[in-house]
Amino acid sequence: MNVKTKKIASMAASIALFAGVAHAETTITVANWLPPSHPLVSDVIVPMTEQITEATGGEVVANILPAPLGPPAAHFDFAVNGVADITFGVQGYNAGRFKTTNIAEIPFIGDSAEATSVAYWRTWDAMLKDAGEYDGVKVLAVFTHGPGEIFLKEGDATSVDLLKGQKLRVGGGIVHEVASTLGAVPVEGPSSKAYELLSQGVADGILFPYESVNFFKLIPQLDVGVSVPGGLYNTSFYIVMNQAKYDSFSPEIQAAIDSVTGEHLARMAGQMWDTVDAAGLAAMDGEIEVTPATDEQLAAWKESLQPVIDEKIAQVSESGVDGQAAYEMFIAEVAAESAGK
C-alpha cells in the first residue's frame, strides 16, 4: 500500500470512527418539575437515565433539564408533542383524561409501593393499555407511591367520624372523592403549597404518604396520624417517552431501553417509595403520634367508600377495557407480590 492509499484509508477510518462516536452521543432530553433532591428525581429518574446509557452501550445519553418547561400538568403533552423526549408526572393532574388510573388509586389496595407498582405495571401491560390513553408516547413505567394516610393538627384518632368537618389538603385523582365521602372538606392545592395551607390554617390536615409529610417539612404542623391498612388512596405516576423518538431508535436500542424500563422501572420506583416512606415514618417518632385505624373505623370507612370504588371500576370499563377483570387482576398481583416480600 503506497503513502497516498494509506492516507485515504486512514481518513476513511477516521470518518467512520467519527460517525460512530456521533451516533454514540445521541442525547435525549428529560423534563423535570421537581426539586433535584426529591427522591423521585434522585432515586428513580437519574438512575433510569444512567441505566439506559449503560444498557445501550453509551449510544443514548440523557440530559435532565435544569428548570421546568411548564406546570406539572403540562408534562404529559410535552412528551406527546416532542417538547421533551422523556417526561414524568401524575395522571391525576390532568383531570378527566385518564380513567384506567382508577385501578391503582382506589382505597385499601396494599401496604407496599413496590407490590402495588409492579402489580399496576403488569395489569396495565396486560389490559389497561388497550384503552389507548397513552397514544403518542411510549410508556416506560406506571407506578404508585406508598399508601396515603391521615394526618391532622388535632382530633380523636380512634373516632369513626375523625375526618368529618376537617379541611384536608388534597391533590388530583380519587383522593378528593375519598375525603369528601368521609365527611371532610377538600382543599385543593399542589404538594408544594401544603406547608403554607397548614401553617396559615387554610387546611386542618392532609392525606399523604409518610414520605411526603417528611419531605415537605409538615411534621411540625401535625400532631395526629392514622395509618390505614392498604391506604386510603394511592397516587398513579407515569414515565413516558415521545413515541417518534422511541421509533427512531434501532430495534437493538429499543430492546436495550425496554430491558431497564417497564416492570424493572416500576419496581425500582416502588422500592424507592417504600424506602422513603420508612424514613418518613421514622422522622415522625416523638413528633406525630401515628396509630393504626381501629377495626370499627376500617369497617365504617370501607362501607362508605365502596360506592366510590364501584364507580371508579365502572369508569375504567368506560375506557373500553373490562374494569372489574382489571381490578381483580391488579388485586391478585398485589397479593402475589406482597406474599413474596
CSV table of C-alpha atoms in Angstrom, one decimal:
chain,number,residue,atom,x,y,z
A,1,MET,CA,0.0,0.0,0.0
A,2,ASN,CA,1.5,3.4,-1.1
A,3,VAL,CA,1.5,6.5,1.1
A,4,LYS,CA,-1.4,8.1,-0.7
A,5,THR,CA,-3.5,4.9,-0.3
A,6,LYS,CA,-2.6,4.7,3.4
A,7,LYS,CA,-3.7,8.3,3.9
A,8,ILE,CA,-7.1,7.7,2.2
A,9,ALA,CA,-7.6,4.6,4.3
A,10,SER,CA,-6.7,6.5,7.4
A,11,MET,CA,-9.1,9.3,6.6
A,12,ALA,CA,-11.9,6.8,5.9
A,13,ALA,CA,-11.3,5.1,9.2
A,14,SER,CA,-11.3,8.5,11.0
A,15,ILE,CA,-14.6,9.4,9.3
A,16,ALA,CA,-16.1,6.1,10.2
A,17,LEU,CA,-14.9,6.5,13.8
A,18,PHE,CA,-16.3,10.0,14.0
A,19,ALA,CA,-19.6,8.8,12.7
A,20,GLY,CA,-19.7,6.1,15.3
A,21,VAL,CA,-18.9,8.5,18.1
A,22,ALA,CA,-21.6,10.9,16.9
A,23,HIS,CA,-24.1,8.1,16.8
A,24,ALA,CA,-23.0,7.0,20.3
A,25,GLU,CA,-23.7,10.5,21.6
A,26,THR,CA,-27.4,10.6,20.8
A,27,THR,CA,-28.9,12.8,23.5
A,28,ILE,CA,-32.4,12.7,24.8
A,29,THR,CA,-34.0,15.4,26.9
A,30,VAL,CA,-35.8,14.6,30.2
A,31,ALA,CA,-38.2,17.2,31.5
A,32,ASN,CA,-38.3,17.7,35.3
A,33,TRP,CA,-40.7,19.8,37.5
A,34,LEU,CA,-39.5,18.6,40.9
A,35,PRO,CA,-36.5,19.7,43.0
A,36,PRO,CA,-33.4,17.7,42.1
A,37,SER,CA,-33.3,16.4,45.8
A,38,HIS,CA,-36.8,14.8,45.5
A,39,PRO,CA,-36.4,11.1,45.7
A,40,LEU,CA,-38.4,10.6,42.5
A,41,VAL,CA,-35.7,12.5,40.7
A,42,SER,CA,-32.6,11.5,42.6
A,43,ASP,CA,-33.5,7.8,43.1
A,44,VAL,CA,-35.6,7.0,40.0
A,45,ILE,CA,-35.2,9.4,37.1
A,46,VAL,CA,-31.4,9.8,37.4
A,47,PRO,CA,-30.7,6.1,37.8
A,48,MET,CA,-33.1,5.3,35.0
A,49,THR,CA,-31.1,7.6,32.6
A,50,GLU,CA,-27.9,6.0,33.8
A,51,GLN,CA,-29.2,2.5,33.2
A,52,ILE,CA,-30.4,3.5,29.7
A,53,THR,CA,-27.0,4.7,28.8
A,54,GLU,CA,-25.4,1.6,30.2
A,55,ALA,CA,-27.9,-0.7,28.5
A,56,THR,CA,-27.4,1.0,25.1
A,57,GLY,CA,-23.6,0.8,25.4
A,58,GLY,CA,-23.4,4.6,25.6
A,59,GLU,CA,-25.4,5.2,22.4
A,60,VAL,CA,-28.2,7.0,24.3
A,61,VAL,CA,-27.4,9.6,26.9
A,62,ALA,CA,-29.8,11.8,28.7
A,63,ASN,CA,-29.9,15.5,29.6
A,64,ILE,CA,-32.2,16.2,32.6
A,65,LEU,CA,-33.4,19.8,32.1
A,66,PRO,CA,-32.4,22.1,35.0
A,67,ALA,CA,-35.7,24.1,35.1
A,68,PRO,CA,-39.3,23.1,34.5
A,69,LEU,CA,-40.6,23.6,31.0
A,70,GLY,CA,-44.1,24.4,32.4
A,71,PRO,CA,-46.5,23.3,35.1
A,72,PRO,CA,-46.7,19.6,36.1
A,73,ALA,CA,-50.0,19.0,34.3
A,74,ALA,CA,-48.4,20.0,31.0
A,75,HIS,CA,-45.7,17.4,31.1
A,76,PHE,CA,-47.6,14.5,29.5
A,77,ASP,CA,-48.3,16.6,26.4
A,78,PHE,CA,-44.6,17.7,26.4
A,79,ALA,CA,-43.8,14.1,25.6
A,80,VAL,CA,-46.7,13.7,23.2
A,81,ASN,CA,-45.6,16.8,21.2
A,82,GLY,CA,-41.9,16.1,21.4
A,83,VAL,CA,-41.1,19.2,23.5
A,84,ALA,CA,-39.1,16.8,25.6
A,85,ASP,CA,-38.1,13.2,24.9
A,86,ILE,CA,-39.0,11.8,28.3
A,87,THR,CA,-41.4,13.2,30.9
A,88,PHE,CA,-42.9,12.0,34.1
A,89,GLY,CA,-45.8,13.1,36.3
A,90,VAL,CA,-49.1,12.3,37.9
A,91,GLN,CA,-52.0,11.4,35.7
A,92,GLY,CA,-54.5,12.9,38.2
A,93,TYR,CA,-53.1,16.4,37.4
A,94,ASN,CA,-54.9,16.0,34.0
A,95,ALA,CA,-58.5,15.8,35.3
A,96,GLY,CA,-60.7,13.5,33.3
A,97,ARG,CA,-58.0,12.4,30.8
A,98,PHE,CA,-57.1,9.1,32.3
A,99,LYS,CA,-59.7,6.6,33.6
A,100,THR,CA,-57.5,3.5,33.8
A,101,THR,CA,-55.5,5.0,36.7
A,102,ASN,CA,-58.6,4.4,38.9
A,103,ILE,CA,-57.5,0.8,39.3
A,104,ALA,CA,-54.3,1.9,41.1
A,105,GLU,CA,-55.7,4.7,43.1
A,106,ILE,CA,-58.7,3.2,44.9
A,107,PRO,CA,-58.5,2.7,48.7
A,108,PHE,CA,-57.3,-0.3,50.6
A,109,ILE,CA,-55.2,-2.0,47.9
A,110,GLY,CA,-51.8,-2.6,49.5
A,111,ASP,CA,-49.2,-1.5,52.1
A,112,SER,CA,-46.1,-1.7,49.8
A,113,ALA,CA,-45.5,0.7,46.9
A,114,GLU,CA,-43.2,-2.0,45.3
A,115,ALA,CA,-46.0,-4.5,45.3
A,116,THR,CA,-48.7,-2.1,44.0
A,117,SER,CA,-46.3,-0.6,41.4
A,118,VAL,CA,-45.3,-4.0,40.0
A,119,ALA,CA,-48.9,-5.2,40.0
A,120,TYR,CA,-50.0,-2.0,38.4
A,121,TRP,CA,-47.5,-2.3,35.6
A,122,ARG,CA,-48.4,-5.9,34.9
A,123,THR,CA,-52.1,-5.0,34.8
A,124,TRP,CA,-51.5,-2.0,32.6
A,125,ASP,CA,-49.4,-4.0,30.2
A,126,ALA,CA,-51.9,-6.9,30.0
A,127,MET,CA,-55.1,-5.0,30.0
A,128,LEU,CA,-55.2,-1.3,30.6
A,129,LYS,CA,-53.0,-0.2,27.7
A,130,ASP,CA,-55.8,-1.3,25.3
A,131,ALA,CA,-57.7,1.8,26.4
A,132,GLY,CA,-55.4,3.9,24.2
A,133,GLU,CA,-54.9,6.6,26.8
A,134,TYR,CA,-51.2,6.9,26.1
A,135,ASP,CA,-51.3,7.3,22.3
A,136,GLY,CA,-48.3,9.4,21.1
A,137,VAL,CA,-45.9,8.1,23.8
A,138,LYS,CA,-44.0,5.0,24.7
A,139,VAL,CA,-44.9,4.2,28.3
A,140,LEU,CA,-41.7,3.4,30.2
A,141,ALA,CA,-43.5,2.8,33.5
A,142,VAL,CA,-46.6,3.4,35.5
A,143,PHE,CA,-46.4,3.0,39.3
A,144,THR,CA,-47.8,4.3,42.6
A,145,HIS,CA,-46.4,6.0,45.7
A,146,GLY,CA,-47.0,4.4,49.1
A,147,PRO,CA,-50.4,4.2,50.8
A,148,GLY,CA,-52.0,7.5,51.6
A,149,GLU,CA,-52.5,8.0,55.4
A,150,ILE,CA,-54.4,10.5,57.6
A,151,PHE,CA,-52.6,13.4,59.3
A,152,LEU,CA,-54.3,16.2,61.3
A,153,LYS,CA,-53.5,19.0,63.6
A,154,GLU,CA,-55.9,17.6,66.2
A,155,GLY,CA,-58.7,15.1,66.6
A,156,ASP,CA,-59.7,11.8,68.2
A,157,ALA,CA,-57.6,9.3,66.3
A,158,THR,CA,-60.0,6.5,67.2
A,159,SER,CA,-63.2,8.2,66.1
A,160,VAL,CA,-65.1,6.8,63.1
A,161,ASP,CA,-66.0,10.5,62.4
A,162,LEU,CA,-62.4,11.6,62.6
A,163,LEU,CA,-62.5,13.4,59.3
A,164,LYS,CA,-65.9,15.0,59.5
A,165,GLY,CA,-65.6,18.7,59.0
A,166,GLN,CA,-61.8,18.6,58.8
A,167,LYS,CA,-60.4,20.8,56.0
A,168,LEU,CA,-58.0,18.5,54.2
A,169,ARG,CA,-55.5,19.5,51.5
A,170,VAL,CA,-55.8,17.1,48.6
A,171,GLY,CA,-54.2,16.7,45.2
A,172,GLY,CA,-55.6,15.3,42.0
A,173,GLY,CA,-57.3,11.9,41.4
A,174,ILE,CA,-59.5,9.9,43.6
A,175,VAL,CA,-58.3,11.4,46.9
A,176,HIS,CA,-60.7,14.3,46.6
A,177,GLU,CA,-63.7,12.0,46.5
A,178,VAL,CA,-62.3,9.9,49.3
A,179,ALA,CA,-62.0,12.9,51.5
A,180,SER,CA,-65.5,14.3,50.8
A,181,THR,CA,-67.2,10.9,51.1
A,182,LEU,CA,-65.7,10.6,54.6
A,183,GLY,CA,-67.1,14.0,55.6
A,184,ALA,CA,-64.0,16.1,55.1
A,185,VAL,CA,-63.8,19.4,53.3
A,186,PRO,CA,-61.3,19.1,50.4
A,187,VAL,CA,-58.9,21.9,50.0
A,188,GLU,CA,-57.2,21.8,46.5
A,189,GLY,CA,-53.6,22.7,46.3
A,190,PRO,CA,-50.3,21.4,45.0
A,191,SER,CA,-47.9,19.5,47.3
A,192,SER,CA,-45.5,22.4,47.3
A,193,LYS,CA,-48.2,24.6,48.9
A,194,ALA,CA,-49.1,22.1,51.7
A,195,TYR,CA,-46.9,23.8,54.3
A,196,GLU,CA,-48.5,27.1,53.5
A,197,LEU,CA,-52.0,25.8,53.7
A,198,LEU,CA,-51.4,24.1,57.0
A,199,SER,CA,-49.4,26.9,58.7
A,200,GLN,CA,-52.0,29.5,57.7
A,201,GLY,CA,-54.9,27.5,58.9
A,202,VAL,CA,-56.4,27.1,55.5
A,203,ALA,CA,-56.2,23.3,56.0
A,204,ASP,CA,-56.6,21.3,59.2
A,205,GLY,CA,-54.8,18.3,57.9
A,206,ILE,CA,-53.7,16.3,54.9
A,207,LEU,CA,-53.9,12.9,53.3
A,208,PHE,CA,-50.3,12.0,52.3
A,209,PRO,CA,-47.9,9.1,52.3
A,210,TYR,CA,-45.3,9.2,55.1
A,211,GLU,CA,-42.6,10.3,52.7
A,212,SER,CA,-44.4,13.5,51.6
A,213,VAL,CA,-45.2,14.6,55.2
A,214,ASN,CA,-41.5,14.5,55.9
A,215,PHE,CA,-40.2,15.8,52.6
A,216,PHE,CA,-42.4,18.9,52.6
A,217,LYS,CA,-41.5,19.6,56.2
A,218,LEU,CA,-45.0,19.2,57.6
A,219,ILE,CA,-44.2,17.3,60.8
A,220,PRO,CA,-44.2,20.4,63.0
A,221,GLN,CA,-47.6,21.3,61.7
A,222,LEU,CA,-49.3,18.0,62.6
A,223,ASP,CA,-49.9,16.0,65.8
A,224,VAL,CA,-52.3,13.2,64.9
A,225,GLY,CA,-51.6,10.4,62.4
A,226,VAL,CA,-53.7,7.3,61.5
A,227,SER,CA,-52.3,4.5,59.4
A,228,VAL,CA,-55.0,2.8,57.2
A,229,PRO,CA,-54.3,-0.8,56.1
A,230,GLY,CA,-53.9,-0.7,52.3
A,231,GLY,CA,-54.1,3.1,52.4
A,232,LEU,CA,-57.0,5.5,51.9
A,233,TYR,CA,-55.8,6.1,48.4
A,234,ASN,CA,-52.7,5.8,46.2
A,235,THR,CA,-51.4,8.2,43.5
A,236,SER,CA,-50.6,7.0,40.0
A,237,PHE,CA,-47.5,8.2,38.2
A,238,TYR,CA,-46.2,7.8,34.7
A,239,ILE,CA,-42.8,8.0,32.9
A,240,VAL,CA,-43.2,8.2,29.1
A,241,MET,CA,-41.1,8.8,26.0
A,242,ASN,CA,-42.1,10.6,22.8
A,243,GLN,CA,-43.2,7.8,20.5
A,244,ALA,CA,-41.4,9.2,17.5
A,245,LYS,CA,-38.2,9.4,19.4
A,246,TYR,CA,-38.5,5.8,20.5
A,247,ASP,CA,-39.4,4.7,17.0
A,248,SER,CA,-36.2,6.5,15.7
A,249,PHE,CA,-34.0,4.0,17.5
A,250,SER,CA,-32.9,0.7,16.1
A,251,PRO,CA,-34.6,-2.5,17.3
A,252,GLU,CA,-31.5,-3.3,19.3
A,253,ILE,CA,-31.5,0.1,21.1
A,254,GLN,CA,-35.3,-0.2,21.7
A,255,ALA,CA,-34.7,-3.7,23.2
A,256,ALA,CA,-32.0,-2.2,25.4
A,257,ILE,CA,-34.3,0.6,26.6
A,258,ASP,CA,-37.1,-1.9,27.3
A,259,SER,CA,-34.7,-4.0,29.4
A,260,VAL,CA,-34.3,-1.3,32.0
A,261,THR,CA,-37.9,0.2,31.9
A,262,GLY,CA,-41.3,-1.5,32.2
A,263,GLU,CA,-41.6,-3.7,35.2
A,264,HIS,CA,-38.0,-3.2,36.1
A,265,LEU,CA,-38.5,0.6,36.4
A,266,ALA,CA,-41.9,0.2,38.1
A,267,ARG,CA,-40.3,-2.0,40.7
A,268,MET,CA,-37.4,0.5,41.2
A,269,ALA,CA,-39.9,3.3,41.7
A,270,GLY,CA,-41.9,1.3,44.2
A,271,GLN,CA,-38.8,0.3,46.1
A,272,MET,CA,-37.8,4.0,46.3
A,273,TRP,CA,-41.2,4.9,47.8
A,274,ASP,CA,-41.1,2.1,50.4
A,275,THR,CA,-37.6,3.3,51.5
A,276,VAL,CA,-38.5,6.9,51.8
A,277,ASP,CA,-41.9,6.1,53.5
A,278,ALA,CA,-40.0,4.1,56.1
A,279,ALA,CA,-37.7,7.1,56.6
A,280,GLY,CA,-40.6,9.5,56.8
A,281,LEU,CA,-42.4,7.4,59.5
A,282,ALA,CA,-39.2,7.2,61.5
A,283,ALA,CA,-38.8,11.0,61.3
A,284,MET,CA,-42.3,11.3,63.0
A,285,ASP,CA,-41.2,9.4,66.1
A,286,GLY,CA,-41.8,11.6,69.1
A,287,GLU,CA,-43.4,14.3,66.9
A,288,ILE,CA,-46.6,12.8,65.5
A,289,GLU,CA,-48.4,10.0,67.2
A,290,VAL,CA,-49.3,7.6,64.4
A,291,THR,CA,-51.8,4.9,65.4
A,292,PRO,CA,-53.4,2.2,63.3
A,293,ALA,CA,-57.0,2.6,62.3
A,294,THR,CA,-59.4,0.7,64.6
A,295,ASP,CA,-61.5,-2.2,63.3
A,296,GLU,CA,-64.6,0.0,63.8
A,297,GLN,CA,-63.1,2.8,61.7
A,298,LEU,CA,-61.9,0.5,59.0
A,299,ALA,CA,-65.3,-1.2,58.7
A,300,ALA,CA,-67.2,2.1,58.5
A,301,TRP,CA,-64.8,3.6,56.0
A,302,LYS,CA,-64.9,0.6,53.8
A,303,GLU,CA,-68.7,0.7,53.8
A,304,SER,CA,-68.8,4.4,53.0
A,305,LEU,CA,-66.2,4.1,50.2
A,306,GLN,CA,-67.4,1.0,48.5
A,307,PRO,CA,-69.7,3.0,46.2
A,308,VAL,CA,-66.7,5.2,45.2
A,309,ILE,CA,-64.7,2.1,44.4
A,310,ASP,CA,-67.5,0.6,42.4
A,311,GLU,CA,-67.9,3.9,40.4
A,312,LYS,CA,-64.2,4.1,39.7
A,313,ILE,CA,-64.1,0.5,38.4
A,314,ALA,CA,-67.1,1.3,36.2
A,315,GLN,CA,-65.3,4.3,34.8
A,316,VAL,CA,-62.4,2.1,33.8
A,317,SER,CA,-64.9,0.0,31.8
A,318,GLU,CA,-66.0,3.2,30.0
A,319,SER,CA,-62.5,3.4,28.6
A,320,GLY,CA,-63.1,0.2,26.6
A,321,VAL,CA,-61.4,-2.4,28.9
A,322,ASP,CA,-63.1,-4.7,31.4
A,323,GLY,CA,-62.7,-2.7,34.6
A,324,GLN,CA,-63.8,-5.5,37.0
A,325,ALA,CA,-61.4,-8.0,35.4
A,326,ALA,CA,-58.6,-5.5,35.5
A,327,TYR,CA,-59.3,-4.8,39.2
A,328,GLU,CA,-59.3,-8.5,40.0
A,329,MET,CA,-56.0,-9.0,38.2
A,330,PHE,CA,-54.5,-6.0,40.0
A,331,ILE,CA,-55.5,-7.2,43.4
A,332,ALA,CA,-54.3,-10.7,42.7
A,333,GLU,CA,-50.9,-9.4,41.5
A,334,VAL,CA,-50.6,-7.1,44.6
A,335,ALA,CA,-51.3,-10.2,46.8
A,336,ALA,CA,-48.8,-12.3,44.9
A,337,GLU,CA,-46.1,-9.6,45.2
A,338,SER,CA,-46.8,-8.9,48.8
A,339,ALA,CA,-46.6,-12.6,49.7
A,340,GLY,CA,-43.1,-12.8,48.1
A,341,LYS,CA,-41.7,-9.9,50.1
